[in-house]
PDB file of N, CA and C in Angstrom:
ATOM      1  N   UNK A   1      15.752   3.792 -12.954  1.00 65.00           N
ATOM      2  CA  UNK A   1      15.252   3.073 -14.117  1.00 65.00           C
ATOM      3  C   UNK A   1      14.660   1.717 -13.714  1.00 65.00           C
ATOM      4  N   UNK A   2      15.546   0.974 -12.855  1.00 83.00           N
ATOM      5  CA  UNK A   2      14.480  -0.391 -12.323  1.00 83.00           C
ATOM      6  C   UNK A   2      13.144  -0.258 -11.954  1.00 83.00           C
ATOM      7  N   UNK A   3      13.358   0.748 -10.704  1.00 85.00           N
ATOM      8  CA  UNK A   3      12.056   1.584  -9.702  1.00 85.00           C
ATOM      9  C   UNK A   3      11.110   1.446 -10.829  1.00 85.00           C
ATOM     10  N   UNK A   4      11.215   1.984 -11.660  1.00 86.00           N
ATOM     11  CA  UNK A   4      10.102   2.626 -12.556  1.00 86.00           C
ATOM     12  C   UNK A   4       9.732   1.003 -13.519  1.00 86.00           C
ATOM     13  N   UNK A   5      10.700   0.313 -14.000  1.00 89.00           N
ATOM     14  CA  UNK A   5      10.469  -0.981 -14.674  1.00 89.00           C
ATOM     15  C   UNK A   5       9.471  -2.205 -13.611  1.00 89.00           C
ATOM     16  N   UNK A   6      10.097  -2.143 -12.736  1.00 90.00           N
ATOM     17  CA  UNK A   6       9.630  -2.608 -11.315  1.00 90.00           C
ATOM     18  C   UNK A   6       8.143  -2.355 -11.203  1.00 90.00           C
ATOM     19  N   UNK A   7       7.839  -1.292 -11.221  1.00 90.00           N
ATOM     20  CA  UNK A   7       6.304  -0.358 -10.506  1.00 90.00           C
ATOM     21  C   UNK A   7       5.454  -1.079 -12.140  1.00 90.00           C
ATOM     22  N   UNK A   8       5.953  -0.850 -13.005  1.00 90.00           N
ATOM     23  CA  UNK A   8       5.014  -1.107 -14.481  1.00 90.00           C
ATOM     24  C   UNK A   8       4.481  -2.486 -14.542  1.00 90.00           C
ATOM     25  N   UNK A   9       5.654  -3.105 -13.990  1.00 92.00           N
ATOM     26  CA  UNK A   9       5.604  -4.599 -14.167  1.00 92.00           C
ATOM     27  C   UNK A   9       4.402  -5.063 -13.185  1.00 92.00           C
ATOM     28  N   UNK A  10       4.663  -4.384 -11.768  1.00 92.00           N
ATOM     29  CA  UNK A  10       3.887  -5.015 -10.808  1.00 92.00           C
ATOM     30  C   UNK A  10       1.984  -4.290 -10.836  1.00 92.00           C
ATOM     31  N   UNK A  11       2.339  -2.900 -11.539  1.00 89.00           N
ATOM     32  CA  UNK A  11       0.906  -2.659 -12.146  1.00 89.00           C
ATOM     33  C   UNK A  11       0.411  -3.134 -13.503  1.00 89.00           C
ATOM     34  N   UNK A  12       0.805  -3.406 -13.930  1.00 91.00           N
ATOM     35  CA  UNK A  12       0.626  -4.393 -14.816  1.00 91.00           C
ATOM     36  C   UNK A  12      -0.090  -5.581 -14.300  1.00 91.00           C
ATOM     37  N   UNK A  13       0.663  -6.136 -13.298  1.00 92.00           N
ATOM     38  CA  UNK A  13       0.368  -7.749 -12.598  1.00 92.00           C
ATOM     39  C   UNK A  13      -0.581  -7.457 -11.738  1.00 92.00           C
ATOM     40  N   UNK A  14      -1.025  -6.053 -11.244  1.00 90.00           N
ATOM     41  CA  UNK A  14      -2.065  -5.730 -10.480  1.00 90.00           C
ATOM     42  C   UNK A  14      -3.692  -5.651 -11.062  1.00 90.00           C
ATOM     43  N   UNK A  15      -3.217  -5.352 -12.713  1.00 89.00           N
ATOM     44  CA  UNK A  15      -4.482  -5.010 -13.458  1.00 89.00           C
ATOM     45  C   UNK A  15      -5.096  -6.204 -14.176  1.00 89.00           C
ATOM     46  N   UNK A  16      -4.164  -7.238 -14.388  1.00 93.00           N
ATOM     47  CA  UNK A  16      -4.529  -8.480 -14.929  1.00 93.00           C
ATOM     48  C   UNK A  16      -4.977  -9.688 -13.968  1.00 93.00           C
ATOM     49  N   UNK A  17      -4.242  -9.483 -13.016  1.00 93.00           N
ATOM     50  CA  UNK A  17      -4.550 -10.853 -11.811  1.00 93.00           C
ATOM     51  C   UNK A  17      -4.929 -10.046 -10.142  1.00 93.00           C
ATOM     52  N   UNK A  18      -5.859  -9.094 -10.365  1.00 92.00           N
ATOM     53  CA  UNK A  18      -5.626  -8.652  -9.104  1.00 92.00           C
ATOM     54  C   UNK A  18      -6.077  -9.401  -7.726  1.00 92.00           C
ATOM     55  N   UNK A  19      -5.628  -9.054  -6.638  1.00 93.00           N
ATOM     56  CA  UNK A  19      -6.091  -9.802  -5.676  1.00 93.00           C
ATOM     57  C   UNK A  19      -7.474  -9.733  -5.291  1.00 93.00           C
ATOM     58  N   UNK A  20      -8.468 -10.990  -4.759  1.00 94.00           N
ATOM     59  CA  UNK A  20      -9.578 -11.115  -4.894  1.00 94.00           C
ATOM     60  C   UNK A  20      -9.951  -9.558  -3.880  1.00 94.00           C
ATOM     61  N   UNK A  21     -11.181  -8.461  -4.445  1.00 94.00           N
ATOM     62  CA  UNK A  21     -11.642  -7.908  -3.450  1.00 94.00           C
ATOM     63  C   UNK A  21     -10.385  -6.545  -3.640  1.00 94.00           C
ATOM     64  N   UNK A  22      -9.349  -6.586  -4.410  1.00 94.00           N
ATOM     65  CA  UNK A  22      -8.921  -5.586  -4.337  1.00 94.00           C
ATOM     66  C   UNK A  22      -8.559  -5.052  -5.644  1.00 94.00           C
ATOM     67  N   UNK A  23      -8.524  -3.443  -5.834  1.00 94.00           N
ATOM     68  CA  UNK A  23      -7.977  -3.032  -7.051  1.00 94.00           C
ATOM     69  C   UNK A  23      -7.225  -1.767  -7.207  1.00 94.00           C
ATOM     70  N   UNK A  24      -6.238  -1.499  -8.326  1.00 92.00           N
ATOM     71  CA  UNK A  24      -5.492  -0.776  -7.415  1.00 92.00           C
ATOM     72  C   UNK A  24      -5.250   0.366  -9.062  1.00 92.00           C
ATOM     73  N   UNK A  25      -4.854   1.769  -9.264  1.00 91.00           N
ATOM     74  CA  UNK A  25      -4.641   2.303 -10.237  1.00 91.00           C
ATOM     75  C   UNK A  25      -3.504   3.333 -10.108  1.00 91.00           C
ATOM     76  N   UNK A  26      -2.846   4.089 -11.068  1.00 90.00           N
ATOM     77  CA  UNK A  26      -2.133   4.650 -11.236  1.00 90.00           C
ATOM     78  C   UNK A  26      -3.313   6.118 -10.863  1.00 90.00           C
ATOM     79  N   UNK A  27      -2.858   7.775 -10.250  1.00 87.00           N
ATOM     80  CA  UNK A  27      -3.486   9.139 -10.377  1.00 87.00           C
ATOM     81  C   UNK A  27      -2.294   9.447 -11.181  1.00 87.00           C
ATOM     82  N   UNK A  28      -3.841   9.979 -11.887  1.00 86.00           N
ATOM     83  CA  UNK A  28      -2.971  11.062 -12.938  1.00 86.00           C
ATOM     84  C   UNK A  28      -1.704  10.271 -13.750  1.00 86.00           C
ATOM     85  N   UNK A  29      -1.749   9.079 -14.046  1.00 80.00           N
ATOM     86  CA  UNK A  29      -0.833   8.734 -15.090  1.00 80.00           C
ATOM     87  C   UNK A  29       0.941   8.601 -13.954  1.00 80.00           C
ATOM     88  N   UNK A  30       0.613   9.117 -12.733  1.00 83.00           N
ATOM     89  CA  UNK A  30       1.876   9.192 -11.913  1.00 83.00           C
ATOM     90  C   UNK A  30       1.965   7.376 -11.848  1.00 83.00           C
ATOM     91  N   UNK A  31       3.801   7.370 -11.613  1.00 84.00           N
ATOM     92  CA  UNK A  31       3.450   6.047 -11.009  1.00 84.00           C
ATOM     93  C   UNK A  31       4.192   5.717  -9.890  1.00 84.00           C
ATOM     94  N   UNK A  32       4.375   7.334  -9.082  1.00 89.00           N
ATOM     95  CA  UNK A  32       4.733   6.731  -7.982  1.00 89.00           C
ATOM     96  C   UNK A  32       3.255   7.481  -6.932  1.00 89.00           C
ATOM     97  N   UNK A  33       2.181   7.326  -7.749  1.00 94.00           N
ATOM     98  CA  UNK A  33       0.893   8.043  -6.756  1.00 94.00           C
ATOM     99  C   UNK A  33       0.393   7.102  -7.067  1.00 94.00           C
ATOM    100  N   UNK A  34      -0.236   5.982  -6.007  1.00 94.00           N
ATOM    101  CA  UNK A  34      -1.405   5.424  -6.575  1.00 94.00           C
ATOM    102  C   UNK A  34      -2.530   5.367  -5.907  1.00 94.00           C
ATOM    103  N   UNK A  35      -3.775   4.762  -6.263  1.00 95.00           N
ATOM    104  CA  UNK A  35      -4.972   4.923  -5.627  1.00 95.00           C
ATOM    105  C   UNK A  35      -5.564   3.210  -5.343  1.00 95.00           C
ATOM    106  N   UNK A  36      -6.387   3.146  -4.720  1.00 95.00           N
ATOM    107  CA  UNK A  36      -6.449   1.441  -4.535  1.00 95.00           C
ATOM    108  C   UNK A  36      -7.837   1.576  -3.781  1.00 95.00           C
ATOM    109  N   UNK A  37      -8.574   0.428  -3.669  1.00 97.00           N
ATOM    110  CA  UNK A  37      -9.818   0.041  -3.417  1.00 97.00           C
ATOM    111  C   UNK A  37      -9.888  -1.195  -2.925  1.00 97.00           C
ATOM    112  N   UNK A  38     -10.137  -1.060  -1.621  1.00 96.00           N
ATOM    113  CA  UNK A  38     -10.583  -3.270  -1.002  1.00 96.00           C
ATOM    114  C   UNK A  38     -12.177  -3.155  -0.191  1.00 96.00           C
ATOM    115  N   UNK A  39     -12.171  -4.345  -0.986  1.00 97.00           N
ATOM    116  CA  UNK A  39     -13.689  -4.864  -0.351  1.00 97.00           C
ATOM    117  C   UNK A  39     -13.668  -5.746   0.913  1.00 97.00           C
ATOM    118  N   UNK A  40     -13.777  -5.330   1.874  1.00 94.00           N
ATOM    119  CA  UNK A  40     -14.608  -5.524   3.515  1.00 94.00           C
ATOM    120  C   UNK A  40     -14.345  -6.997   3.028  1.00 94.00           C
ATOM    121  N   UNK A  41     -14.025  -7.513   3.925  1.00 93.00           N
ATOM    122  CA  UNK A  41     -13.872  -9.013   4.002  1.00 93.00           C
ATOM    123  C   UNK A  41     -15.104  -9.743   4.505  1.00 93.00           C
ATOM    124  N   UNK A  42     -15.504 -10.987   4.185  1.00 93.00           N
ATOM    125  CA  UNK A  42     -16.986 -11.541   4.356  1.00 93.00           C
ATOM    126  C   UNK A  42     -16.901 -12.011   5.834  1.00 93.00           C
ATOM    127  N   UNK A  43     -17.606 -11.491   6.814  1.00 94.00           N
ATOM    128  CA  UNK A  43     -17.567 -12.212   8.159  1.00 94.00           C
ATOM    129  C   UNK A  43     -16.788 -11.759   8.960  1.00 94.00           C
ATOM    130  N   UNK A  44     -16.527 -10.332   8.640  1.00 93.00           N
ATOM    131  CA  UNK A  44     -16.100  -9.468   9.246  1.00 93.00           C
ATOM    132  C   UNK A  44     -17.101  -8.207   9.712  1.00 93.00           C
ATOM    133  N   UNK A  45     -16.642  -7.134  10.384  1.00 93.00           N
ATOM    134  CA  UNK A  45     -17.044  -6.021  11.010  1.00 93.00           C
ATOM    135  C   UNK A  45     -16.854  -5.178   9.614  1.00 93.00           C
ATOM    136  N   UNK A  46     -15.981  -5.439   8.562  1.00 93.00           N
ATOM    137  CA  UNK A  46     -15.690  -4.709   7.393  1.00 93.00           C
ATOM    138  C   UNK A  46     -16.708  -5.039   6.285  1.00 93.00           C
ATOM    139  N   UNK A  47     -17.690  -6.012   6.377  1.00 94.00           N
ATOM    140  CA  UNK A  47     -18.168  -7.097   5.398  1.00 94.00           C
ATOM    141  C   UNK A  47     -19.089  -5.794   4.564  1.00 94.00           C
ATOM    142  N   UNK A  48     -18.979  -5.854   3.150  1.00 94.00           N
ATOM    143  CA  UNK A  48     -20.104  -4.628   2.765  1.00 94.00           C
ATOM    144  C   UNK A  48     -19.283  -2.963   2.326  1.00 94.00           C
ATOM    145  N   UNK A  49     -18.044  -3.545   2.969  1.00 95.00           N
ATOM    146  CA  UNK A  49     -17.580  -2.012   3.033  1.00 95.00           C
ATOM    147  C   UNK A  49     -16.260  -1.494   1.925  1.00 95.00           C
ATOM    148  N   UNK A  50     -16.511  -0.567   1.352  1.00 97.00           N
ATOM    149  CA  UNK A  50     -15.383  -0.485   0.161  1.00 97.00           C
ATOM    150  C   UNK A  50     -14.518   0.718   1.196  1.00 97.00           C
ATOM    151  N   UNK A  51     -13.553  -0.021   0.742  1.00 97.00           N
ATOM    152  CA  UNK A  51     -12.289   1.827   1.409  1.00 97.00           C
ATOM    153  C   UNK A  51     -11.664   1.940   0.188  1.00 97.00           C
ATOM    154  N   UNK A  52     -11.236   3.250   0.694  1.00 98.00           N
ATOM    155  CA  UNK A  52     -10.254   3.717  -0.371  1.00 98.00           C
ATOM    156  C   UNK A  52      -9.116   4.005   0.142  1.00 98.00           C
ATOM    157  N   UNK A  53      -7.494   3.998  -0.469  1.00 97.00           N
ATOM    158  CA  UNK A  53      -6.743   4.251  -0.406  1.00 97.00           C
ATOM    159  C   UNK A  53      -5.749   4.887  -1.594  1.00 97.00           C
ATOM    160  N   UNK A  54      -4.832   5.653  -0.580  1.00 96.00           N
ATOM    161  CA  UNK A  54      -3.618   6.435  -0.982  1.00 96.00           C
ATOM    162  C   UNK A  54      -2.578   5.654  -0.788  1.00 96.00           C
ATOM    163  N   UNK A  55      -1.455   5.746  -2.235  1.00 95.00           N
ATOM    164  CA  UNK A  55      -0.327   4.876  -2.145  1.00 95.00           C
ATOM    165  C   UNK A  55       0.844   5.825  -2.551  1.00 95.00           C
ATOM    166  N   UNK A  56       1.821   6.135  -1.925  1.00 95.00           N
ATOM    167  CA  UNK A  56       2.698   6.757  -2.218  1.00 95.00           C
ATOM    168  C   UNK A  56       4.134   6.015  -2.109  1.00 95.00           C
ATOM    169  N   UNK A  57       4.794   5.507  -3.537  1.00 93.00           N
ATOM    170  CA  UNK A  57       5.825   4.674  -3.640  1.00 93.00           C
ATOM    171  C   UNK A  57       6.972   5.794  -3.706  1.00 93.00           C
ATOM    172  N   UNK A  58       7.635   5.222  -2.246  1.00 92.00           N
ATOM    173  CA  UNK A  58       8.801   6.509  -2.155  1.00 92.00           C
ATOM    174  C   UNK A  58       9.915   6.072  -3.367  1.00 92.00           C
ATOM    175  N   UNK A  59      10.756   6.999  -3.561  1.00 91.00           N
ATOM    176  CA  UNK A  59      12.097   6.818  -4.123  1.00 91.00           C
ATOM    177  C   UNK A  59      13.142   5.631  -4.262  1.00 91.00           C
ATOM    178  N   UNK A  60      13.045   4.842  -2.760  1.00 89.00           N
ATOM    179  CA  UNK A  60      14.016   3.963  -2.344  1.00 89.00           C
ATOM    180  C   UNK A  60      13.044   2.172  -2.581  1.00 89.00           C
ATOM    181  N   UNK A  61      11.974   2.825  -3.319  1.00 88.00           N
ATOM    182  CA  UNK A  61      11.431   1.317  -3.394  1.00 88.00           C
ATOM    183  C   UNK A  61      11.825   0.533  -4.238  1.00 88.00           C
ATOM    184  N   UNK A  62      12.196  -0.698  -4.122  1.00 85.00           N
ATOM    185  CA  UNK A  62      11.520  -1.997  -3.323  1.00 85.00           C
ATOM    186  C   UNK A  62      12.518  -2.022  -1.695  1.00 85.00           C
ATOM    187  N   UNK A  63      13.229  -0.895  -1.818  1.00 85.00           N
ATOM    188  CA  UNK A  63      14.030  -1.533  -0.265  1.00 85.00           C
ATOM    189  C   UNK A  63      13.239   0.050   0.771  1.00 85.00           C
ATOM    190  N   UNK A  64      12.575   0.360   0.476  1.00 87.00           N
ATOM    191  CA  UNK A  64      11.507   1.275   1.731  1.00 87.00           C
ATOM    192  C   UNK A  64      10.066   1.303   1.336  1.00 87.00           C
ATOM    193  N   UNK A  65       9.527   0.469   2.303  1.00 86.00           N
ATOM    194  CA  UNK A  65       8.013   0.226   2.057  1.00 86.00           C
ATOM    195  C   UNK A  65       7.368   1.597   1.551  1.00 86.00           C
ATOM    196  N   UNK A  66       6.150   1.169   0.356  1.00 90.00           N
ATOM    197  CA  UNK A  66       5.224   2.491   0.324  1.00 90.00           C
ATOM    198  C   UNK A  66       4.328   3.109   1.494  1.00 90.00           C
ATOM    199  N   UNK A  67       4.219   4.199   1.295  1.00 92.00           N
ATOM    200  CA  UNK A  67       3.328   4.985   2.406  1.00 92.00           C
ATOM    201  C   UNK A  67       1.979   4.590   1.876  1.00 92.00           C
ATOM    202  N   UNK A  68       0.683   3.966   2.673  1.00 93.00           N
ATOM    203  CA  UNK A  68      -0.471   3.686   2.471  1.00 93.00           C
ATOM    204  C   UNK A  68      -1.201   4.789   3.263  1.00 93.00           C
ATOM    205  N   UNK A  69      -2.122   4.898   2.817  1.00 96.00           N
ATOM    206  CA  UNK A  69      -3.387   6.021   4.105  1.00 96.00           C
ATOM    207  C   UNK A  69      -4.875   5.382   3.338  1.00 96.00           C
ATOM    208  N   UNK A  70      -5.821   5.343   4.560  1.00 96.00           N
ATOM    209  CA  UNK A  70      -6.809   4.737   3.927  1.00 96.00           C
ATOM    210  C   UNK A  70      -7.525   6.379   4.211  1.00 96.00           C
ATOM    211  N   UNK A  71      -8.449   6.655   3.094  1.00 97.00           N
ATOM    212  CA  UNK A  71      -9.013   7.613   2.549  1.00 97.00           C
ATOM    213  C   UNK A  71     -10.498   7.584   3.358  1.00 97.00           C
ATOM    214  N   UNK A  72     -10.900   6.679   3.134  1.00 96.00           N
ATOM    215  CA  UNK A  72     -12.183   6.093   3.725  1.00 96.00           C
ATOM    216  C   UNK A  72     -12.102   6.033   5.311  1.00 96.00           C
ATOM    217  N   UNK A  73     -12.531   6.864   6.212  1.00 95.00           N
ATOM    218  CA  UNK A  73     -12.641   6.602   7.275  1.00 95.00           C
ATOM    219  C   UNK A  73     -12.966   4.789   8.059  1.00 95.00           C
ATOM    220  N   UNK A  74     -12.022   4.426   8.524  1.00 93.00           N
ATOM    221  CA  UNK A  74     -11.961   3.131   9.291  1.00 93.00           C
ATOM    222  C   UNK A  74     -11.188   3.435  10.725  1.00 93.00           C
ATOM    223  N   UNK A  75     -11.884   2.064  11.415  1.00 91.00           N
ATOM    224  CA  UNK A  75     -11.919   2.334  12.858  1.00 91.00           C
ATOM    225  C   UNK A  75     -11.050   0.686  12.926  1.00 91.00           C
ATOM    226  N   UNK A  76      -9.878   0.954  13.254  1.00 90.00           N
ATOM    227  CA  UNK A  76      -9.039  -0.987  13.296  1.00 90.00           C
ATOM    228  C   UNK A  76      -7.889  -0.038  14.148  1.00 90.00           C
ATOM    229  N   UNK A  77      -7.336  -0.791  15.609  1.00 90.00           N
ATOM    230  CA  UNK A  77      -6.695  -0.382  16.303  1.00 90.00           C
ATOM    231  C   UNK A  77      -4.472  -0.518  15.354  1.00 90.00           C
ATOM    232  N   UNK A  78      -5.214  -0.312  14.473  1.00 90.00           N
ATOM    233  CA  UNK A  78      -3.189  -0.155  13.785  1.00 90.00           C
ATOM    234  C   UNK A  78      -3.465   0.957  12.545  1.00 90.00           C
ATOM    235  N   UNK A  79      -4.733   1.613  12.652  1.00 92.00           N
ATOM    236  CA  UNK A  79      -4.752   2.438  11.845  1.00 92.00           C
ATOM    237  C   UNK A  79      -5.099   3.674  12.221  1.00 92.00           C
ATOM    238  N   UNK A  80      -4.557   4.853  12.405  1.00 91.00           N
ATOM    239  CA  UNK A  80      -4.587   6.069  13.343  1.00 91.00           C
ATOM    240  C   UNK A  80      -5.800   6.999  12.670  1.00 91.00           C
ATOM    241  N   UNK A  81      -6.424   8.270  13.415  1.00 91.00           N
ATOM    242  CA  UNK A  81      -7.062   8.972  12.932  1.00 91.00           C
ATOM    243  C   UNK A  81      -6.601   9.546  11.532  1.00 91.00           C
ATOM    244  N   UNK A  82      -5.619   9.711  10.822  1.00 93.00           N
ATOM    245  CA  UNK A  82      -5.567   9.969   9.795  1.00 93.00           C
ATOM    246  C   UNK A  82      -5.366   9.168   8.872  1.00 93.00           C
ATOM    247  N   UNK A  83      -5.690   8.083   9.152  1.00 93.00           N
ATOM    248  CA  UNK A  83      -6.250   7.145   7.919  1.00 93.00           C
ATOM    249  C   UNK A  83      -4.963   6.045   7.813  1.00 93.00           C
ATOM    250  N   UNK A  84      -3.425   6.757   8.531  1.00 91.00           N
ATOM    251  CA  UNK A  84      -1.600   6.005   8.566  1.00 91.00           C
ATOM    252  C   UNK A  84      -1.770   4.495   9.062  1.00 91.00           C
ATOM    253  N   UNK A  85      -1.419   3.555   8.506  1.00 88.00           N
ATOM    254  CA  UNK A  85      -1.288   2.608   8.913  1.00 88.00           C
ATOM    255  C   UNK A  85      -0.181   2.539  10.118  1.00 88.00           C
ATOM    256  N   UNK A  86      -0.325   2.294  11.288  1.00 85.00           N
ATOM    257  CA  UNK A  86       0.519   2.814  12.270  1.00 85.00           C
ATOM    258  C   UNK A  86       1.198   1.020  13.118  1.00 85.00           C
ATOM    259  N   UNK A  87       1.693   0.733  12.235  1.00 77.00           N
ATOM    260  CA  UNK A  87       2.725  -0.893  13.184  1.00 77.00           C
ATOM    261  C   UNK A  87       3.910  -0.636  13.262  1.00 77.00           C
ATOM    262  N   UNK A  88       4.361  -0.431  14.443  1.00 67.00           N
ATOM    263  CA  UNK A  88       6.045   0.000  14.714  1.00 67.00           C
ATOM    264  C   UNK A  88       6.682  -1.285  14.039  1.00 67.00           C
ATOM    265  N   UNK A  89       6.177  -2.448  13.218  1.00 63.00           N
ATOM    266  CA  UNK A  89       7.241  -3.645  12.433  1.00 63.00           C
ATOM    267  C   UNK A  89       7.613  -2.825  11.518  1.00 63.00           C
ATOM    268  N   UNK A  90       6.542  -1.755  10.852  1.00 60.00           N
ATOM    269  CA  UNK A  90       7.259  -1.090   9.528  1.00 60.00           C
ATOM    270  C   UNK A  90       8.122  -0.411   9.507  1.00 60.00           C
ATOM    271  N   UNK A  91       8.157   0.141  10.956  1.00 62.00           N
ATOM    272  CA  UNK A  91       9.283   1.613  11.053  1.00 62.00           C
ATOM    273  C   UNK A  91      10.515   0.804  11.402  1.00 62.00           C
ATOM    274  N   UNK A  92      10.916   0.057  11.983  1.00 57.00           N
ATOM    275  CA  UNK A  92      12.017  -0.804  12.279  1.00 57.00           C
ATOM    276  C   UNK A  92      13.251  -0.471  11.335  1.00 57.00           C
ATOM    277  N   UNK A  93      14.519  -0.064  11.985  1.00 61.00           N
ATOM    278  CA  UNK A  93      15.559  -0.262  10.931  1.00 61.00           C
ATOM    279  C   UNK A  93      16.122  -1.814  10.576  1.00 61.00           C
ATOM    280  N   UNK A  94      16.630  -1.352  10.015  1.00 59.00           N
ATOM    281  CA  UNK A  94      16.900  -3.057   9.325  1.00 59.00           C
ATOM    282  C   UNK A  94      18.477  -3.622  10.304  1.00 59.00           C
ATOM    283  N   UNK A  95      18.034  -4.408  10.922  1.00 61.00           N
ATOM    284  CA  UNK A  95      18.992  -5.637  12.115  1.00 61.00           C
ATOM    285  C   UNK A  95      20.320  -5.575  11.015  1.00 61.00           C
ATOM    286  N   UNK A  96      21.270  -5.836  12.436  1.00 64.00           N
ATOM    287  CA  UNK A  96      22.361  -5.637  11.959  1.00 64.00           C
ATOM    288  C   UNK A  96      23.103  -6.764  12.514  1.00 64.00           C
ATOM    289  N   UNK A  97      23.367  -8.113  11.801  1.00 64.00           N
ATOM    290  CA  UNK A  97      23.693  -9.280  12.035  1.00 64.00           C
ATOM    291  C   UNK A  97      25.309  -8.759  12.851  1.00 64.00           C
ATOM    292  N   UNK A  98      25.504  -9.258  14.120  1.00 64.00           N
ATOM    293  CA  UNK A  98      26.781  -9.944  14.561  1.00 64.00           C
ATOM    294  C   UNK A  98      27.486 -11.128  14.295  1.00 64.00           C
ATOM    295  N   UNK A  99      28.438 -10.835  13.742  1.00 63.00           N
ATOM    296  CA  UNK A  99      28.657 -12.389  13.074  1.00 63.00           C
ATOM    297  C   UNK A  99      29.663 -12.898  14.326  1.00 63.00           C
TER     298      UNK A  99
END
């Protein structure tokens, strides 16, 4: 019940104030599928360029990052041939303080 209060709230806050250059929607009314769009940054190798992306908000979110895939073929050395955002910081289990 949070998950889901959580996701409304923050699409909500996505559709009213979105970040410059980016936009992001619910498929199909799902709201743990979403779809998203960023504009190429100015003065970049990206400058001009719209991608698209796949957002898949697992079960355990806000404590297990969503799965992203960019749809749009891009060439950036942390993003693999199938579109996976690939940084071993994300896969990391979570540190286990010695006190």
């Amino acid at each position: 019940m949070q998950r889901a209060s959580r996701l409304k709230r923050e699409l909500s806050l996505l559709a009213t104030e979105p970040p410059p250059g980016i936009t992001c929607w619910q498929k199909e009314n799902q709201l743990d599928e979403l779809r998203a769009q960023i504009l190429g940054g100015a003065e970049t190798p990206y400058e001009r360029g719209i991608f698209n992306l796949e957002i898949v908000v697992p079960e355990r979110y806000p404590f297990e990052p969503p799965k992203i895939r960019f749809l749009t073929p891009i060439y950036h050395p942390n993003i693999d041939s199938a579109g996976r955002i690939c940084l071993d910081v994300l896969k990391l289990p979570p540190k286990v303080r010695a006190w």
